[in-house]
PDB file of C-alpha atoms in Angstrom:
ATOM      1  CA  UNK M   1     -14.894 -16.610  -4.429  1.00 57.00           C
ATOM      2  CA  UNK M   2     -16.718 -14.194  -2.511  1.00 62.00           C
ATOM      3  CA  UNK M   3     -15.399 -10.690  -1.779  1.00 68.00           C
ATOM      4  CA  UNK M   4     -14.271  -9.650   2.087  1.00 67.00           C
ATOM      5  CA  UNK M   5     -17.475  -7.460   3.312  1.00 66.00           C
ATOM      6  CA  UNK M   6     -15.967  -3.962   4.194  1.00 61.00           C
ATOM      7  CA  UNK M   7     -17.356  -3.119   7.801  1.00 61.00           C
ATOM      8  CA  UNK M   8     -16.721   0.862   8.649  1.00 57.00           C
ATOM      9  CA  UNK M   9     -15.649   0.028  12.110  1.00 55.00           C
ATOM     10  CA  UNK M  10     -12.690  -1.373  11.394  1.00 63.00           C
ATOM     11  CA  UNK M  11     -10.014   1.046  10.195  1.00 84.00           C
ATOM     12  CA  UNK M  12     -10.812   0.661   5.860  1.00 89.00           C
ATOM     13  CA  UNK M  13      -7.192   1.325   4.869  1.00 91.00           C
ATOM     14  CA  UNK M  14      -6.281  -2.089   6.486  1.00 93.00           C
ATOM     15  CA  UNK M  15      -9.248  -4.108   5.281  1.00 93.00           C
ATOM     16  CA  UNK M  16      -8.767  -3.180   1.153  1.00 94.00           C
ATOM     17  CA  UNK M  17      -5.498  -3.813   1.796  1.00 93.00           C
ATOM     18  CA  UNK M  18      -6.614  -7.293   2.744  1.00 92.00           C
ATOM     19  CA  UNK M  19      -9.140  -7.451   0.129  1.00 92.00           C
ATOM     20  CA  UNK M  20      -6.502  -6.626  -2.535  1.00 91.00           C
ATOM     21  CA  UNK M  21      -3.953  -8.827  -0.989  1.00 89.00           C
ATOM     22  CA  UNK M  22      -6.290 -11.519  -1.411  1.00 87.00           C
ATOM     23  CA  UNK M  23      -6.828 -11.160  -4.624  1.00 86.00           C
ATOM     24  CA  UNK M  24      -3.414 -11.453  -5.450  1.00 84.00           C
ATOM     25  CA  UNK M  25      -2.827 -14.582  -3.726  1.00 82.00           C
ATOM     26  CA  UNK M  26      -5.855 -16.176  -5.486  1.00 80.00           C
ATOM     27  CA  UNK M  27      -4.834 -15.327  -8.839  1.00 76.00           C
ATOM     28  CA  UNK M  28      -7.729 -12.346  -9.621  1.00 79.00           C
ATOM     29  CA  UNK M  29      -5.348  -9.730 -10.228  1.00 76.00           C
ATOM     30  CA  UNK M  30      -2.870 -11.492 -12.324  1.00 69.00           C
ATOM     31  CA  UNK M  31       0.677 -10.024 -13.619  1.00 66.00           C
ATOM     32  CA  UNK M  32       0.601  -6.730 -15.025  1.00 68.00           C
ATOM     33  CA  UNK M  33      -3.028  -6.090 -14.528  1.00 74.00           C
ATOM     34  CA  UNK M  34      -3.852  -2.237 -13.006  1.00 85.00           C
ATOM     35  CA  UNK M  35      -5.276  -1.012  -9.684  1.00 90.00           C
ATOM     36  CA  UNK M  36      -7.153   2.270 -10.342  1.00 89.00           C
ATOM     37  CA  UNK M  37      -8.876   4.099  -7.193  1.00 92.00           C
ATOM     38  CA  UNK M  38     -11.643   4.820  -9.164  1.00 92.00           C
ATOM     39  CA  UNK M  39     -12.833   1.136  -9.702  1.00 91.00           C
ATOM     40  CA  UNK M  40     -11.702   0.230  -6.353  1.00 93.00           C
ATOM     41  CA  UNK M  41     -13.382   2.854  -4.219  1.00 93.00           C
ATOM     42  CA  UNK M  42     -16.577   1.292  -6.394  1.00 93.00           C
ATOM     43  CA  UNK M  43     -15.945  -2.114  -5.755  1.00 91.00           C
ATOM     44  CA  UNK M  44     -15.679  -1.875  -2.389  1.00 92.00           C
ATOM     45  CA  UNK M  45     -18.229   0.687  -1.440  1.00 92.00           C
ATOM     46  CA  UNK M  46     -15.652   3.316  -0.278  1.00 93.00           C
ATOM     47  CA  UNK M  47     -13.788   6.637  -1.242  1.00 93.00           C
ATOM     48  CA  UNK M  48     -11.002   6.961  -2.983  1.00 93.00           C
ATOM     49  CA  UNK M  49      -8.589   8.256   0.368  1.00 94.00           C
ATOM     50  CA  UNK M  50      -8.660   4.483   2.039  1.00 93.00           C
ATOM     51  CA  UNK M  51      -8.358   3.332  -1.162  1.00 94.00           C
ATOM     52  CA  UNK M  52      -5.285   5.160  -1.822  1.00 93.00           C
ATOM     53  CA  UNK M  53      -3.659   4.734   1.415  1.00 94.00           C
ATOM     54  CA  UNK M  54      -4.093   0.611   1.046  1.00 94.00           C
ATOM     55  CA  UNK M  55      -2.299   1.072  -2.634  1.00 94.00           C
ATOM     56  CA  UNK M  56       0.919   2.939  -1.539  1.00 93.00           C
ATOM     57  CA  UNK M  57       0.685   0.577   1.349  1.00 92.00           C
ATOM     58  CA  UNK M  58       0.804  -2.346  -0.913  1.00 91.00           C
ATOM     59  CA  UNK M  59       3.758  -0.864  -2.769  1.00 90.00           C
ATOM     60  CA  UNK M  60       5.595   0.068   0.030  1.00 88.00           C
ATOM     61  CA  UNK M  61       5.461  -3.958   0.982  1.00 86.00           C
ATOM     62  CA  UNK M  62       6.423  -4.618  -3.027  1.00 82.00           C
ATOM     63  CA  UNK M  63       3.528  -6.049  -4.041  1.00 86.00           C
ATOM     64  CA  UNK M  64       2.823  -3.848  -6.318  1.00 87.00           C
ATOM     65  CA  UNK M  65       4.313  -1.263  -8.198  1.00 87.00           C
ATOM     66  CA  UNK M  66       3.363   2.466  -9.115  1.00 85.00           C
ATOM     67  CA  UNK M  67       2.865   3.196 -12.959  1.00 76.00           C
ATOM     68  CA  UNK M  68       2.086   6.467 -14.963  1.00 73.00           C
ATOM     69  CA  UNK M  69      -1.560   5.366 -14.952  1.00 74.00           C
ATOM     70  CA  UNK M  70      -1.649   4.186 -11.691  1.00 80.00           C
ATOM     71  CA  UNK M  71      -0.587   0.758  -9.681  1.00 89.00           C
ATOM     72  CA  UNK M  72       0.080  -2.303 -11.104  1.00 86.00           C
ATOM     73  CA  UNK M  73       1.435  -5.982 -10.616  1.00 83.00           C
ATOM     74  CA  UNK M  74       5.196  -6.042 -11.487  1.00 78.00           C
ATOM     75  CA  UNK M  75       5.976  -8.556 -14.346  1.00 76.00           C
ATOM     76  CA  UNK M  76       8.675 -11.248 -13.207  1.00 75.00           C
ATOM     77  CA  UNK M  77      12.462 -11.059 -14.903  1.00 80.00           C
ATOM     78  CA  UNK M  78      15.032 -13.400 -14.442  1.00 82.00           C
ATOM     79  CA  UNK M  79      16.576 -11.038 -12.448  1.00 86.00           C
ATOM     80  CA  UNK M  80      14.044 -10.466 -10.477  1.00 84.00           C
ATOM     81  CA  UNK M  81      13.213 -13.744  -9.492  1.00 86.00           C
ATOM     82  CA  UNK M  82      16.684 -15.042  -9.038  1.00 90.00           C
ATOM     83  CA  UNK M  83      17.084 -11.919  -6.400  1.00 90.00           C
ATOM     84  CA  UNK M  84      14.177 -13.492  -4.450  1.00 89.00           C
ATOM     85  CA  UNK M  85      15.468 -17.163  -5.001  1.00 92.00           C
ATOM     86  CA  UNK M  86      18.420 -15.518  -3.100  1.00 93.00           C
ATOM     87  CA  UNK M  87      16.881 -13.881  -0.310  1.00 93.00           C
ATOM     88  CA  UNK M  88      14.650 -16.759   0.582  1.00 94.00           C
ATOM     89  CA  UNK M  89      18.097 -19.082   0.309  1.00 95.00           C
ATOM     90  CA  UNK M  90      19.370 -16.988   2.167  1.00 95.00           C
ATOM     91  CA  UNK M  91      16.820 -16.184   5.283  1.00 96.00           C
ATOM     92  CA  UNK M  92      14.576 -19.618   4.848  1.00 96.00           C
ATOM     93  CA  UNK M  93      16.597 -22.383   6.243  1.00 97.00           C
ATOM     94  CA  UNK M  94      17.482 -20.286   9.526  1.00 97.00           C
ATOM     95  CA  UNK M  95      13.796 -19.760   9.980  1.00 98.00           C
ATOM     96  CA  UNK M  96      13.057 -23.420   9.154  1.00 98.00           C
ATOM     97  CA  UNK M  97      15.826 -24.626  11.997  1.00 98.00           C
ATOM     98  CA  UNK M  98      13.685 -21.961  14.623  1.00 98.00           C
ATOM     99  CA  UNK M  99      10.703 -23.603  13.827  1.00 98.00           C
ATOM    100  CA  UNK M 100      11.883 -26.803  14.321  1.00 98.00           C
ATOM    101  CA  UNK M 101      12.289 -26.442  17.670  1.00 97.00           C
ATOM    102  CA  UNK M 102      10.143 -23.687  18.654  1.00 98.00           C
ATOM    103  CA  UNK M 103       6.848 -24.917  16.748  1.00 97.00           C
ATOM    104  CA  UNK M 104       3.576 -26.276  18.531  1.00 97.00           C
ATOM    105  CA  UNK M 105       2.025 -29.352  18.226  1.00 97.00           C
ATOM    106  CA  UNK M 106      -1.340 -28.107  17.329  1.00 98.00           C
ATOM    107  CA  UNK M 107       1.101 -26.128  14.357  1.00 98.00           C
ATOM    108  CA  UNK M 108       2.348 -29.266  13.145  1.00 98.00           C
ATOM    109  CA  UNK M 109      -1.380 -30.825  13.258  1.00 98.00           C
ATOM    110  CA  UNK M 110      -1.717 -27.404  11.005  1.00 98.00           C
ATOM    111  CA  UNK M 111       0.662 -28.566   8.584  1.00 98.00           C
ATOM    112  CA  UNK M 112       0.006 -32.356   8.405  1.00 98.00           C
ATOM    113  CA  UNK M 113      -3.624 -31.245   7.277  1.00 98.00           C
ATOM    114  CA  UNK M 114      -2.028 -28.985   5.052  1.00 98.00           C
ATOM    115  CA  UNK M 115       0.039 -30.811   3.044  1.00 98.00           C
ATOM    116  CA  UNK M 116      -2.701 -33.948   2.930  1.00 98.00           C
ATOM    117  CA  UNK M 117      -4.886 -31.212   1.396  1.00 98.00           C
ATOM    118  CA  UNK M 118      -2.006 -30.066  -1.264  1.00 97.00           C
ATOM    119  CA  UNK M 119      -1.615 -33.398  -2.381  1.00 98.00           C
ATOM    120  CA  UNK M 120      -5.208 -34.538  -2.710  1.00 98.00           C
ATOM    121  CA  UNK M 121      -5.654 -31.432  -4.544  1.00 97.00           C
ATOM    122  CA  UNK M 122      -2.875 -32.029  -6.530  1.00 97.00           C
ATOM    123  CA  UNK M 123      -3.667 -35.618  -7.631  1.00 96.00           C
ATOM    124  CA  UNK M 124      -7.296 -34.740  -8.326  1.00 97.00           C
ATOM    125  CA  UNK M 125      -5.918 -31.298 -10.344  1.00 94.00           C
ATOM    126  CA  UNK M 126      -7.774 -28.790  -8.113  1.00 94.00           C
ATOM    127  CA  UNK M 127      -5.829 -25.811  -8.594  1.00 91.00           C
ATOM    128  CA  UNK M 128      -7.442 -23.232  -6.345  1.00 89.00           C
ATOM    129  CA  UNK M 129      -7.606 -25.845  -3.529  1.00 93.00           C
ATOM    130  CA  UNK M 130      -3.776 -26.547  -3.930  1.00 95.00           C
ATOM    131  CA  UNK M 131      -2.380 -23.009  -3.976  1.00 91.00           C
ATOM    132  CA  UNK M 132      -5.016 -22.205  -0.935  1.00 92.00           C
ATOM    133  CA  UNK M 133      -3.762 -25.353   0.899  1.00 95.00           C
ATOM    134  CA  UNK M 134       0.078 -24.828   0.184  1.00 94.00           C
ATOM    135  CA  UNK M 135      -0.412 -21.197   1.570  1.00 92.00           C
ATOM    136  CA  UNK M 136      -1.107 -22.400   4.658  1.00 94.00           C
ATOM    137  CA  UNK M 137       1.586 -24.679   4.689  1.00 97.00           C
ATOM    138  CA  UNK M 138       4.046 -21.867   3.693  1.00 95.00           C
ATOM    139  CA  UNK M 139       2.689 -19.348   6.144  1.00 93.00           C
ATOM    140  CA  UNK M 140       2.501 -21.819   9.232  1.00 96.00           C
ATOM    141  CA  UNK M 141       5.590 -23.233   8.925  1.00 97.00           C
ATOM    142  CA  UNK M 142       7.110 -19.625   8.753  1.00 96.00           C
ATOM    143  CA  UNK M 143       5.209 -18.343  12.167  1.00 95.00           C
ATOM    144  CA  UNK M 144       6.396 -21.501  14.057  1.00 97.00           C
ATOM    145  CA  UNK M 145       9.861 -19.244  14.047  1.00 97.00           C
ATOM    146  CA  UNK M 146       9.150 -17.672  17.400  1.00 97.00           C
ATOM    147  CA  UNK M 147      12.078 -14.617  16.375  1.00 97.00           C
ATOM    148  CA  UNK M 148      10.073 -12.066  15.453  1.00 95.00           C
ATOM    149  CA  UNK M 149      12.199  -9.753  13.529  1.00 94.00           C
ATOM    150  CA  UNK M 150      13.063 -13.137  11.311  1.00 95.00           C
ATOM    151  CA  UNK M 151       9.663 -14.163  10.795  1.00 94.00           C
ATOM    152  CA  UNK M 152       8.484 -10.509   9.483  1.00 91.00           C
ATOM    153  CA  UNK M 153      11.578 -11.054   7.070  1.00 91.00           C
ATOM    154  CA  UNK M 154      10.294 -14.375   5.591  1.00 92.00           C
ATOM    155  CA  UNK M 155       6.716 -13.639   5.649  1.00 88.00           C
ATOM    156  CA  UNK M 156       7.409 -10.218   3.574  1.00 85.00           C
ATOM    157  CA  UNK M 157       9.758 -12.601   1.343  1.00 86.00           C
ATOM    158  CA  UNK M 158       6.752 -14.568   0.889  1.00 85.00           C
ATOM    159  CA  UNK M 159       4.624 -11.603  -0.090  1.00 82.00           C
ATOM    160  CA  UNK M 160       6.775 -10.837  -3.008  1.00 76.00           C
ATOM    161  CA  UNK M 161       5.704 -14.364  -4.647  1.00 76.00           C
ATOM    162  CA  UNK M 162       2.063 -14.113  -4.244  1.00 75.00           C
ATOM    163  CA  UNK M 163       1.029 -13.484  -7.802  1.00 70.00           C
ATOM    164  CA  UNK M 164       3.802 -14.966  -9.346  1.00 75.00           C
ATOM    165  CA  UNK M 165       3.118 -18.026  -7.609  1.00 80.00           C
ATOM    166  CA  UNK M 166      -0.024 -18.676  -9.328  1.00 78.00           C
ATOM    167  CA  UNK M 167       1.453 -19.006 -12.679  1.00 81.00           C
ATOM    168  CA  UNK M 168       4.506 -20.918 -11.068  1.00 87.00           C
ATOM    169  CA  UNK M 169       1.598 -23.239  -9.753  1.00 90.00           C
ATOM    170  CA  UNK M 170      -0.600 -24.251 -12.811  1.00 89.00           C
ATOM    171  CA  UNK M 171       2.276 -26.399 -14.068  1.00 93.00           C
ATOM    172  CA  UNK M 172       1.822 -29.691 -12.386  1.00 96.00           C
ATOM    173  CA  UNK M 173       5.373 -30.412 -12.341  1.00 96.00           C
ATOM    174  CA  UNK M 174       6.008 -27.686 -10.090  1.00 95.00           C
ATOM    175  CA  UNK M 175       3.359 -28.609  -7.826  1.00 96.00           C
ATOM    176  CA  UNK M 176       4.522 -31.707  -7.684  1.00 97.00           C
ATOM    177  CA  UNK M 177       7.974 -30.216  -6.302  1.00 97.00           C
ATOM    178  CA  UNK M 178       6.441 -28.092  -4.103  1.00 97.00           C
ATOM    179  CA  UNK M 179       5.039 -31.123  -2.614  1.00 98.00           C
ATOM    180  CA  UNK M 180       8.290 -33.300  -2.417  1.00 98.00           C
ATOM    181  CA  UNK M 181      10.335 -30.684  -0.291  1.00 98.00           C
ATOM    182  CA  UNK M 182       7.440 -29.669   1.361  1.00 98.00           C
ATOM    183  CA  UNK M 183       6.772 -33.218   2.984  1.00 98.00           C
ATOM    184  CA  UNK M 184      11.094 -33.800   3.610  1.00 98.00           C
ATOM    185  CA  UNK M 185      10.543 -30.431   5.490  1.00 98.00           C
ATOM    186  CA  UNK M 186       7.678 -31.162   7.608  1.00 98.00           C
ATOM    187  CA  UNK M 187       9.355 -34.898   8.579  1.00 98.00           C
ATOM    188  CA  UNK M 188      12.244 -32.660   9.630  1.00 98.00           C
ATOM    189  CA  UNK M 189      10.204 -30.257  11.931  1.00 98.00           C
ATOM    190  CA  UNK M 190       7.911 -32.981  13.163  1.00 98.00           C
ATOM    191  CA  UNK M 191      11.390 -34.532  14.284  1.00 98.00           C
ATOM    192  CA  UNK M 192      12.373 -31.355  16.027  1.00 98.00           C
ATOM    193  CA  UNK M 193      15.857 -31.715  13.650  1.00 98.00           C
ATOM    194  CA  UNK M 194      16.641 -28.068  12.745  1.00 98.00           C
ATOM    195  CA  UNK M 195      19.704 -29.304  10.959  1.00 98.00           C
ATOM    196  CA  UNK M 196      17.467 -31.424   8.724  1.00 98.00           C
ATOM    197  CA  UNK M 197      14.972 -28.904   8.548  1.00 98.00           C
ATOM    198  CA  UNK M 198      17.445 -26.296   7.257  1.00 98.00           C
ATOM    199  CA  UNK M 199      18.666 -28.660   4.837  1.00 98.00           C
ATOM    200  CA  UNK M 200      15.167 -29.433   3.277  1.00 98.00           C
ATOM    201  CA  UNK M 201      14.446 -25.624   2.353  1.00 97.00           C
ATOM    202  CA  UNK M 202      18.054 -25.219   0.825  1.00 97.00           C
ATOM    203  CA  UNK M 203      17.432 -27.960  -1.046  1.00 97.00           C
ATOM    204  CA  UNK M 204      14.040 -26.358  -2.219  1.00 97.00           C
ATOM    205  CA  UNK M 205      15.390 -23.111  -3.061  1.00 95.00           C
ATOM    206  CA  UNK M 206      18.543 -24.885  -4.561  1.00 95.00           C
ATOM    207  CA  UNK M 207      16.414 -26.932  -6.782  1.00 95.00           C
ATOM    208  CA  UNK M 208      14.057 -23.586  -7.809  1.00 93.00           C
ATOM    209  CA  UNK M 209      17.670 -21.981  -8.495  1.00 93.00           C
ATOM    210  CA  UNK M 210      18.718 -25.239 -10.979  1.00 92.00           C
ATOM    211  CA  UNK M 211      15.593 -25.143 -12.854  1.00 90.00           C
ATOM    212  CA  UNK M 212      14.607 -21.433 -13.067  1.00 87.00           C
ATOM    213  CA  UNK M 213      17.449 -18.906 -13.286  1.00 86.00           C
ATOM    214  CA  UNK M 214      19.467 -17.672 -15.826  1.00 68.00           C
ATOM    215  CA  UNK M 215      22.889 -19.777 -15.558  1.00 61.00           C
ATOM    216  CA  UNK M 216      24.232 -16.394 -15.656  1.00 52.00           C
ATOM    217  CA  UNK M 217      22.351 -14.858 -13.126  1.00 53.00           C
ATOM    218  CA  UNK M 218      23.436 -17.715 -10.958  1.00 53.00           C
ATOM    219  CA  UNK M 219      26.901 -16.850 -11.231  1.00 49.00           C
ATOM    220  CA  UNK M 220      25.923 -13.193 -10.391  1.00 47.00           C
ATOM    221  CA  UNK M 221      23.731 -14.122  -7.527  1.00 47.00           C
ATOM    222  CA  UNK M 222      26.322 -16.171  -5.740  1.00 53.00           C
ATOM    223  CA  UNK M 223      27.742 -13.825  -2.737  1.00 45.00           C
ATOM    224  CA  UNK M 224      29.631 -15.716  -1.021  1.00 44.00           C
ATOM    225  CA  UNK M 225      27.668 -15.875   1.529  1.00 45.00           C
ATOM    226  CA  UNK M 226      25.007 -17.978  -0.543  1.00 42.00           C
ATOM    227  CA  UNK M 227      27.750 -19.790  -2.574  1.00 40.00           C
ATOM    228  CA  UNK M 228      28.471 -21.280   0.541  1.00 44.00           C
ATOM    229  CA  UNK M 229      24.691 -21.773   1.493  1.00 41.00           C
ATOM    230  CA  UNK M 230      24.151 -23.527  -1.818  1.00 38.00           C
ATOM    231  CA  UNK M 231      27.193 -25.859  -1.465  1.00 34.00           C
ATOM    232  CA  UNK M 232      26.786 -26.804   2.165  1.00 33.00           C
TER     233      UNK M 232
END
C-alpha cells in the first residue's frame, strides 16, 4: 500500500497522525509493535516535534499507549475488550436509530456498495479488501447520525478497535458475522425503522458479548443500564 505523501503546507502534526492512523487500520502496525520518533521523523521526511505532537495525539484518542521506550499498540484483555463491547452496546443502537432517519440516500447508495464489496471480498478471501470495505460501512453508517456530540462518541469508540480489528478479522467466521448483522442493519436503515435499526446493532454487540467475553466479565459488565440493553 503506498504511504500518504507529507505536503509542508498542510499543518504535519495532523497528516502523521493520519499516516499512522492508517497504518493501524490496515494492519502495518500490529498489537504491541513500537512507535519511536526517530524512525518516524525518517519515514516520513520530517522532525521529530510533528512527530511527537501526532504520538501524544494518538494516545490522547487511545490508540495507542505510552511505554518506557516510547509508544506502542496496547495488547487486548478480556477486560479490555468487554469494556468496549459495553460502550459500543451501550452508545451504538441510539446512533443506529439517528441514522435511520436522518441518513441520505446517496449514504445508503454508500453502504449498499459497501457491504456488496465486504461480501465479494469475503467469499473470494480477500482480506485487505474486506476490512477496507467494512470500514466504510462502519464509518458511514455512524456519520448518517446527524447529532454531533453522539457521532464523535461512536466514531472515537470505533477508533479504539482499529488494530484489534484486524486480528478479529482474519478468522472467516467472524467476517462472516460481521456480514450477517451488517446486512439486517442496513435493511433496517434503508427502511427508515430506527426501532429495527437499534435492534440489529444490539444484536451485534450482544452476539460479540456471547462469543468473546469472559462469562465473568459479563456479569461484571452488566450495569444496569446495559443489563437492560442486552435483554430488551
Amino acid at each position: 500500500m503506498a504511504r500518504p505523501t507529507i505536503i509542508q503546507s498542510a499543518p504535519l502534526r495532523e497528516q502523521i497522525y493520519d499516516a499512522i492512523r492508517l497504518e493501524l487500520r490496515t494492519g502495518e502496525i500490529g498489537a504491541g509493535g513500537r512507535l519511536l520518533e526517530v524512525e518516524l521523523a525518517k519515514k516520513y521526511g520530517v522532525s521529530r516535534t510533528p512527530v511527537r505532537e501526532a504520538l501524544f495525539q494518538l494516545a490522547r484518542d487511545g490508540l495507542i499507549i505510552s511505554g518506557e521506550r516510547g509508544f506502542m499498540l496496547p495488547t487486548d484483555t478480556s477486560k479490555s475488550l468487554a469494556d468496549r463491547l459495553e460502550a459500543h452496546l451501550l452508545i451504538d443502537p441510539r446512533v443506529a436509530r439517528h441514522a435511520a432517519s436522518e441518513g441520505t440516500a446517496d449514504e445508503l447508495k454508500t453502504l449498499f456498495k459497501a457491504l456488496e464489496k465486504g461480501q465479494q471480498s469475503h467469499q473470494s478471501n480477500r482480506f485487505n479488501s474486506f476490512v477496507e470495505a467494512n470500514y466504510q460501512f462502519r464509518i458511514t453508517w455512524r456519520k448518517m447520525c446527524r447529532n454531533e456530540p453522539l457521532t464523535r462518541c461512536a466514531t472515537m469508540l470505533e477508533d479504539q478497535f482499529l488494530a484489534a480489528r484486524n486480528d478479529f478479522y482474519k478468522d472467516p467466521t467472524n467476517r462472516a458475522l460481521a456480514l450477517f448483522h451488517d446486512e439486517k442493519l442496513l435493511v433496517a436503515l434503508e427502511a427508515r425503522d430506527g426501532d429495527a435499526a437499534e435492534k440489529a446493532t444490539r444484536e451485534y454487540m450482544t452476539a460479540l458479548i456471547e462469543k468473546f467475553v469472559d462469562p465473568r466479565q459479563k456479569e461484571m459488565s452488566k450495569t444496569p443500564s446495559t443489563a437492560d440493553a442486552v435483554t430488551t
